[in-house]
mmCIF file of C-alpha atoms in Angstrom:
data_model
loop_
_atom_site.group_PDB
_atom_site.id
_atom_site.type_symbol
_atom_site.label_atom_id
_atom_site.label_comp_id
_atom_site.label_asym_id
_atom_site.label_seq_id
_atom_site.Cartn_x
_atom_site.Cartn_y
_atom_site.Cartn_z
ATOM 1 C CA MET A 1481 -6.888 -8.754 27.491
ATOM 2 C CA ILE A 1482 -5.266 -6.292 29.599
ATOM 3 C CA ASN A 1483 -6.524 -3.141 31.055
ATOM 4 C CA ALA A 1484 -5.264 0.370 29.060
ATOM 5 C CA ASP A 1485 -4.643 1.416 32.399
ATOM 6 C CA GLU A 1486 -1.360 -1.454 32.688
ATOM 7 C CA LEU A 1487 0.220 0.270 29.743
ATOM 8 C CA LYS A 1488 3.425 2.685 29.932
ATOM 9 C CA PHE A 1489 3.316 6.160 28.909
ATOM 10 C CA ASP A 1490 6.612 8.093 28.914
ATOM 11 C CA GLU A 1491 7.293 11.006 30.430
ATOM 12 C CA LYS A 1492 5.543 12.863 28.212
ATOM 13 C CA GLY A 1493 2.623 11.188 28.230
ATOM 14 C CA LEU A 1494 3.131 9.179 25.592
ATOM 15 C CA ILE A 1495 3.270 6.379 23.813
ATOM 16 C CA PRO A 1496 4.003 5.162 19.882
ATOM 17 C CA ALA A 1497 1.734 3.375 18.247
ATOM 18 C CA VAL A 1498 2.780 1.135 14.961
ATOM 19 C CA VAL A 1499 -0.528 1.524 12.873
ATOM 20 C CA ILE A 1500 -0.746 -1.457 10.317
ATOM 21 C CA ASP A 1501 -2.769 -2.919 7.844
ATOM 22 C CA ALA A 1502 -4.729 -5.252 9.027
ATOM 23 C CA GLU A 1503 -5.597 -6.677 5.571
ATOM 24 C CA THR A 1504 -1.790 -6.869 3.478
ATOM 25 C CA LYS A 1505 -0.300 -6.298 7.312
ATOM 26 C CA GLU A 1506 2.106 -3.330 5.607
ATOM 27 C CA ILE A 1507 3.119 -0.824 8.250
ATOM 28 C CA LEU A 1508 1.007 2.541 7.711
ATOM 29 C CA THR A 1509 2.958 5.469 10.023
ATOM 30 C CA LEU A 1510 4.482 5.654 13.221
ATOM 31 C CA ALA A 1511 2.489 7.738 15.250
ATOM 32 C CA TYR A 1512 1.779 8.729 19.061
ATOM 33 C CA MET A 1513 -0.930 8.034 21.957
ATOM 34 C CA ASN A 1514 -1.220 9.578 24.882
ATOM 35 C CA LYS A 1515 -4.031 8.620 27.365
ATOM 36 C CA THR A 1516 -6.805 10.775 25.688
ATOM 37 C CA SER A 1517 -6.101 10.492 22.163
ATOM 38 C CA LEU A 1518 -6.182 6.235 22.994
ATOM 39 C CA GLU A 1519 -9.221 6.451 23.994
ATOM 40 C CA ILE A 1520 -10.767 8.324 21.570
ATOM 41 C CA SER A 1521 -9.718 5.875 19.511
ATOM 42 C CA MET A 1522 -11.093 2.516 21.446
ATOM 43 C CA GLU A 1523 -14.510 4.876 21.864
ATOM 44 C CA LYS A 1524 -14.911 5.836 17.950
ATOM 45 C CA GLY A 1525 -12.914 2.748 16.611
ATOM 46 C CA LEU A 1526 -10.439 5.388 14.439
ATOM 47 C CA THR A 1527 -7.524 6.102 15.336
ATOM 48 C CA CYS A 1528 -6.372 9.362 16.867
ATOM 49 C CA PHE A 1529 -3.255 10.559 18.021
ATOM 50 C CA TRP A 1530 -1.495 13.619 19.882
ATOM 51 C CA SER A 1531 0.184 15.761 17.282
ATOM 52 C CA ARG A 1532 3.667 16.640 19.142
ATOM 53 C CA SER A 1533 4.526 19.338 16.029
ATOM 54 C CA ARG A 1534 1.094 20.816 17.138
ATOM 55 C CA LYS A 1535 0.211 19.936 20.345
ATOM 56 C CA ALA A 1536 -2.937 18.755 20.020
ATOM 57 C CA LEU A 1537 -5.108 15.728 19.845
ATOM 58 C CA TRP A 1538 -5.774 14.731 15.636
ATOM 59 C CA LEU A 1539 -8.373 12.526 14.351
ATOM 60 C CA LYS A 1540 -7.034 10.856 11.606
ATOM 61 C CA GLY A 1541 -8.692 11.208 8.538
ATOM 62 C CA GLU A 1542 -10.876 14.184 9.969
ATOM 63 C CA THR A 1543 -9.719 16.324 7.234
ATOM 64 C CA SER A 1544 -8.814 14.056 4.614
ATOM 65 C CA GLY A 1545 -11.125 11.868 4.383
ATOM 66 C CA ASN A 1546 -8.392 8.647 4.818
ATOM 67 C CA PHE A 1547 -10.174 7.281 8.161
ATOM 68 C CA GLN A 1548 -8.503 4.412 10.642
ATOM 69 C CA HIS A 1549 -10.652 2.303 11.421
ATOM 70 C CA ILE A 1550 -9.286 -0.518 14.499
ATOM 71 C CA LEU A 1551 -9.863 -3.808 14.444
ATOM 72 C CA LYS A 1552 -7.504 -4.298 16.646
ATOM 73 C CA ILE A 1553 -4.885 -2.984 19.570
ATOM 74 C CA GLU A 1554 -1.863 -4.972 21.124
ATOM 75 C CA THR A 1555 1.085 -4.163 23.718
ATOM 76 C CA ASP A 1556 4.219 -5.353 23.752
ATOM 77 C CA CYS A 1557 5.962 -7.402 26.471
ATOM 78 C CA ASP A 1558 6.783 -4.084 28.073
ATOM 79 C CA ARG A 1559 3.912 -2.657 27.249
ATOM 80 C CA ASP A 1560 5.118 0.019 26.198
ATOM 81 C CA ALA A 1561 3.959 0.204 22.726
ATOM 82 C CA LEU A 1562 1.024 -0.675 20.700
ATOM 83 C CA ALA A 1563 0.506 -2.466 17.729
ATOM 84 C CA VAL A 1564 -2.778 -1.211 15.920
ATOM 85 C CA TYR A 1565 -4.256 -2.975 12.996
ATOM 86 C CA VAL A 1566 -6.485 -0.607 10.717
ATOM 87 C CA LYS A 1567 -8.571 -0.741 7.615
ATOM 88 C CA LYS A 1568 -8.011 2.616 6.240
ATOM 89 C CA ASP A 1569 -10.044 4.721 3.816
ATOM 90 C CA GLY A 1570 -7.281 6.171 2.021
ATOM 91 C CA PRO A 1571 -3.363 6.715 2.074
ATOM 92 C CA ALA A 1572 -1.846 6.621 5.431
ATOM 93 C CA CYS A 1573 0.708 9.313 4.158
ATOM 94 C CA HIS A 1574 -0.072 13.005 4.201
ATOM 95 C CA LEU A 1575 2.007 12.815 0.870
ATOM 96 C CA GLY A 1576 -0.555 10.794 -0.541
ATOM 97 C CA THR A 1577 0.756 7.229 -0.729
ATOM 98 C CA ASP A 1578 -0.756 3.944 1.473
ATOM 99 C CA SER A 1579 2.345 3.871 3.590
ATOM 100 C CA CYS A 1580 4.915 6.553 5.591
ATOM 101 C CA PHE A 1581 7.624 3.868 5.099
ATOM 102 C CA ASN A 1582 8.439 4.282 0.687
ATOM 103 C CA ASN A 1583 12.085 5.291 1.498
ATOM 104 C CA THR A 1584 14.607 2.842 1.333
ATOM 105 C CA ILE A 1585 17.596 3.215 2.821
ATOM 106 C CA TYR A 1586 19.075 -0.366 2.962
ATOM 107 C CA ILE A 1587 18.638 -3.659 0.691
ATOM 108 C CA ASN A 1588 20.652 -6.654 1.602
ATOM 109 C CA GLU A 1589 21.075 -8.008 -2.338
ATOM 110 C CA THR A 1590 21.978 -11.302 -1.220
ATOM 111 C CA GLU A 1591 18.489 -11.971 0.565
ATOM 112 C CA ARG A 1592 15.258 -11.472 -1.196
ATOM 113 C CA MET A 1593 11.978 -10.304 0.680
ATOM 114 C CA PRO A 1594 9.322 -12.789 1.125
ATOM 115 C CA PHE A 1595 7.581 -12.190 -2.352
ATOM 116 C CA SER A 1596 3.609 -10.100 -2.320
ATOM 117 C CA LEU A 1597 2.381 -7.659 -4.936
ATOM 118 C CA GLU A 1598 3.260 -4.955 -2.229
ATOM 119 C CA SER A 1599 6.658 -5.804 -1.829
ATOM 120 C CA LEU A 1600 7.061 -5.825 -6.039
ATOM 121 C CA ILE A 1601 5.512 -2.467 -6.112
ATOM 122 C CA SER A 1602 7.217 -0.873 -3.273
ATOM 123 C CA LEU A 1603 10.787 -1.792 -4.955
ATOM 124 C CA ILE A 1604 9.359 -0.305 -8.684
ATOM 125 C CA GLU A 1605 8.602 2.801 -6.282
ATOM 126 C CA ASN A 1606 12.365 2.940 -5.109
ATOM 127 C CA ARG A 1607 13.642 2.461 -8.838
ATOM 128 C CA LYS A 1608 11.780 5.335 -9.257
ATOM 129 C CA SER A 1609 12.317 7.741 -6.615
ATOM 130 C CA GLN A 1610 15.832 6.591 -6.046
ATOM 131 C CA LYS A 1611 17.101 5.758 -9.837
ATOM 132 C CA LYS A 1612 19.835 3.003 -10.080
ATOM 133 C CA GLU A 1613 22.001 2.942 -12.245
ATOM 134 C CA GLY A 1614 21.526 -0.075 -15.599
ATOM 135 C CA SER A 1615 17.574 -0.442 -13.454
ATOM 136 C CA TYR A 1616 15.396 -1.846 -16.793
ATOM 137 C CA THR A 1617 12.472 -0.097 -14.569
ATOM 138 C CA THR A 1618 14.093 3.231 -13.849
ATOM 139 C CA TYR A 1619 14.554 3.119 -17.564
ATOM 140 C CA LEU A 1620 11.039 2.706 -18.372
ATOM 141 C CA PHE A 1621 10.070 5.709 -15.697
ATOM 142 C CA GLU A 1622 12.957 7.869 -17.438
ATOM 143 C CA LYS A 1623 11.581 7.524 -21.159
ATOM 144 C CA GLY A 1624 8.338 8.254 -19.572
ATOM 145 C CA ILE A 1625 4.346 7.273 -19.981
ATOM 146 C CA ASP A 1626 4.956 6.845 -23.646
ATOM 147 C CA LYS A 1627 7.194 3.657 -23.406
ATOM 148 C CA ILE A 1628 5.287 2.171 -20.047
ATOM 149 C CA LEU A 1629 2.736 1.950 -22.302
ATOM 150 C CA LYS A 1630 4.313 0.602 -25.645
ATOM 151 C CA LYS A 1631 5.750 -2.270 -23.592
ATOM 152 C CA VAL A 1632 1.968 -2.843 -21.531
ATOM 153 C CA GLY A 1633 0.804 -3.221 -25.590
ATOM 154 C CA GLU A 1634 3.648 -5.388 -26.546
ATOM 155 C CA GLU A 1635 2.931 -7.481 -23.393
ATOM 156 C CA SER A 1636 -0.205 -7.589 -23.901
ATOM 157 C CA THR A 1637 -0.481 -9.020 -27.247
ATOM 158 C CA GLU A 1638 2.490 -11.608 -25.857
ATOM 159 C CA VAL A 1639 0.049 -12.976 -23.681
ATOM 160 C CA ILE A 1640 -2.794 -13.263 -26.093
ATOM 161 C CA ILE A 1641 0.248 -15.077 -28.960
ATOM 162 C CA ALA A 1642 1.174 -17.508 -25.737
ATOM 163 C CA ALA A 1643 -2.552 -18.376 -25.117
ATOM 164 C CA LYS A 1644 -4.006 -18.758 -28.416
ATOM 165 C CA ALA A 1645 -1.237 -21.292 -29.019
ATOM 166 C CA GLY A 1646 -3.049 -23.407 -25.485
ATOM 167 C CA ASP A 1647 0.695 -22.824 -23.980
ATOM 168 C CA LYS A 1648 0.641 -22.918 -20.258
ATOM 169 C CA LYS A 1649 4.321 -21.910 -19.384
ATOM 170 C CA GLU A 1650 4.567 -19.347 -21.698
ATOM 171 C CA THR A 1651 1.178 -17.496 -20.882
ATOM 172 C CA ILE A 1652 2.372 -17.639 -17.111
ATOM 173 C CA TYR A 1653 5.567 -15.917 -17.865
ATOM 174 C CA GLU A 1654 3.407 -13.608 -20.210
ATOM 175 C CA ILE A 1655 1.324 -12.971 -17.533
ATOM 176 C CA ALA A 1656 3.967 -12.310 -15.320
ATOM 177 C CA ASP A 1657 5.677 -9.565 -17.344
ATOM 178 C CA LEU A 1658 2.111 -7.565 -18.188
ATOM 179 C CA THR A 1659 1.591 -7.516 -14.949
ATOM 180 C CA TYR A 1660 4.924 -5.935 -13.816
ATOM 181 C CA HIS A 1661 4.889 -3.453 -16.730
ATOM 182 C CA VAL A 1662 0.889 -2.312 -15.793
ATOM 183 C CA MET A 1663 2.645 -1.774 -11.453
ATOM 184 C CA VAL A 1664 5.330 0.452 -13.074
ATOM 185 C CA LEU A 1665 2.148 1.862 -15.291
ATOM 186 C CA MET A 1666 0.725 2.220 -11.632
ATOM 187 C CA ILE A 1667 3.572 4.109 -10.187
ATOM 188 C CA GLU A 1668 3.560 7.122 -12.854
ATOM 189 C CA LEU A 1669 0.156 7.523 -13.057
ATOM 190 C CA GLY A 1670 -0.075 7.774 -8.508
ATOM 191 C CA ILE A 1671 -2.512 4.225 -8.635
ATOM 192 C CA SER A 1672 -1.792 2.397 -5.696
ATOM 193 C CA LEU A 1673 -3.099 -1.292 -4.943
ATOM 194 C CA ASP A 1674 -5.484 -0.535 -2.725
ATOM 195 C CA GLU A 1675 -7.569 1.440 -5.335
ATOM 196 C CA ILE A 1676 -7.383 -1.410 -7.407
ATOM 197 C CA TYR A 1677 -7.930 -4.250 -4.561
ATOM 198 C CA LYS A 1678 -11.648 -1.555 -3.958
ATOM 199 C CA GLU A 1679 -12.489 -1.722 -7.559
ATOM 200 C CA LEU A 1680 -11.704 -5.212 -7.330
ATOM 201 C CA ALA A 1681 -14.066 -5.744 -4.213
ATOM 202 C CA SER A 1682 -16.506 -2.587 -5.516
ATOM 203 C CA ARG A 1683 -17.584 -5.762 -8.286
ATOM 204 C CA HIS A 1684 -20.451 -7.663 -6.690
ATOM 205 C CA ILE A 1685 -21.754 -8.669 -9.638
ATOM 206 C CA ILE A 1686 -19.125 -9.285 -12.278
ATOM 207 C CA ASP A 1687 -20.915 -12.405 -13.605
ATOM 208 C CA TYR A 1688 -23.463 -10.632 -14.706
ATOM 209 C CA LYS A 1689 -22.193 -7.582 -15.877
ATOM 210 C CA ILE A 1690 -23.050 -6.665 -19.261
ATOM 211 C CA LYS A 1691 -20.659 -5.397 -21.757
ATOM 212 C CA GLN A 1692 -21.613 -2.050 -23.830
ATOM 213 C CA GLU A 1693 -20.906 -2.777 -27.428
ATOM 214 C CA LYS A 1694 -21.428 -0.309 -30.300
ATOM 215 C CA MET A 1695 -23.629 -2.410 -33.056
ATOM 216 C CA ILE A 1696 -21.943 -1.843 -36.320
ATOM 217 C CA LYS A 1697 -24.703 -2.159 -39.794
#
């Protein structure tokens, strides 16, 4: 470990801090720290930045409740930039999205990004915000919630049919289709993967959960 005094702040006394989700490795935001905000961050274990527009300290989550709990802070080889790994309580962006980096300006169509649910939902979000001609995903968003719900229902039925037939390969195919359409529904309703992760993580005793059913006499 190095001493924070070894960091190189710029002529305005600032150092860029790239905030990264420690679990997903997704880049959440780029902000700036000065020596005071860095000290507060390390003391509280919460991200604190220097707002260049307001000329004031800014403890992330103080107003919104979306605190970022710091797990680790690293610096680069030149010691003039920081990587801050966090566990977040909510959206990182003031627009309500998980990350501030949501607007794609270039996609190399000849290369594929490593697949993850995060990369897939990011692509789906992009198809809604930056409509692409001929895109099926864009078509679903243009048709609206009723069309999306219809497709979720259809794909659910296909999963049931394939599973009932004992066809593993077909069931995998249909589950993938259902997953995609559910993610389209999530974007349409403003539901993030983080919210789903948190809901699943909160179910510590799912093996003992009792489903209440209405009794028909």
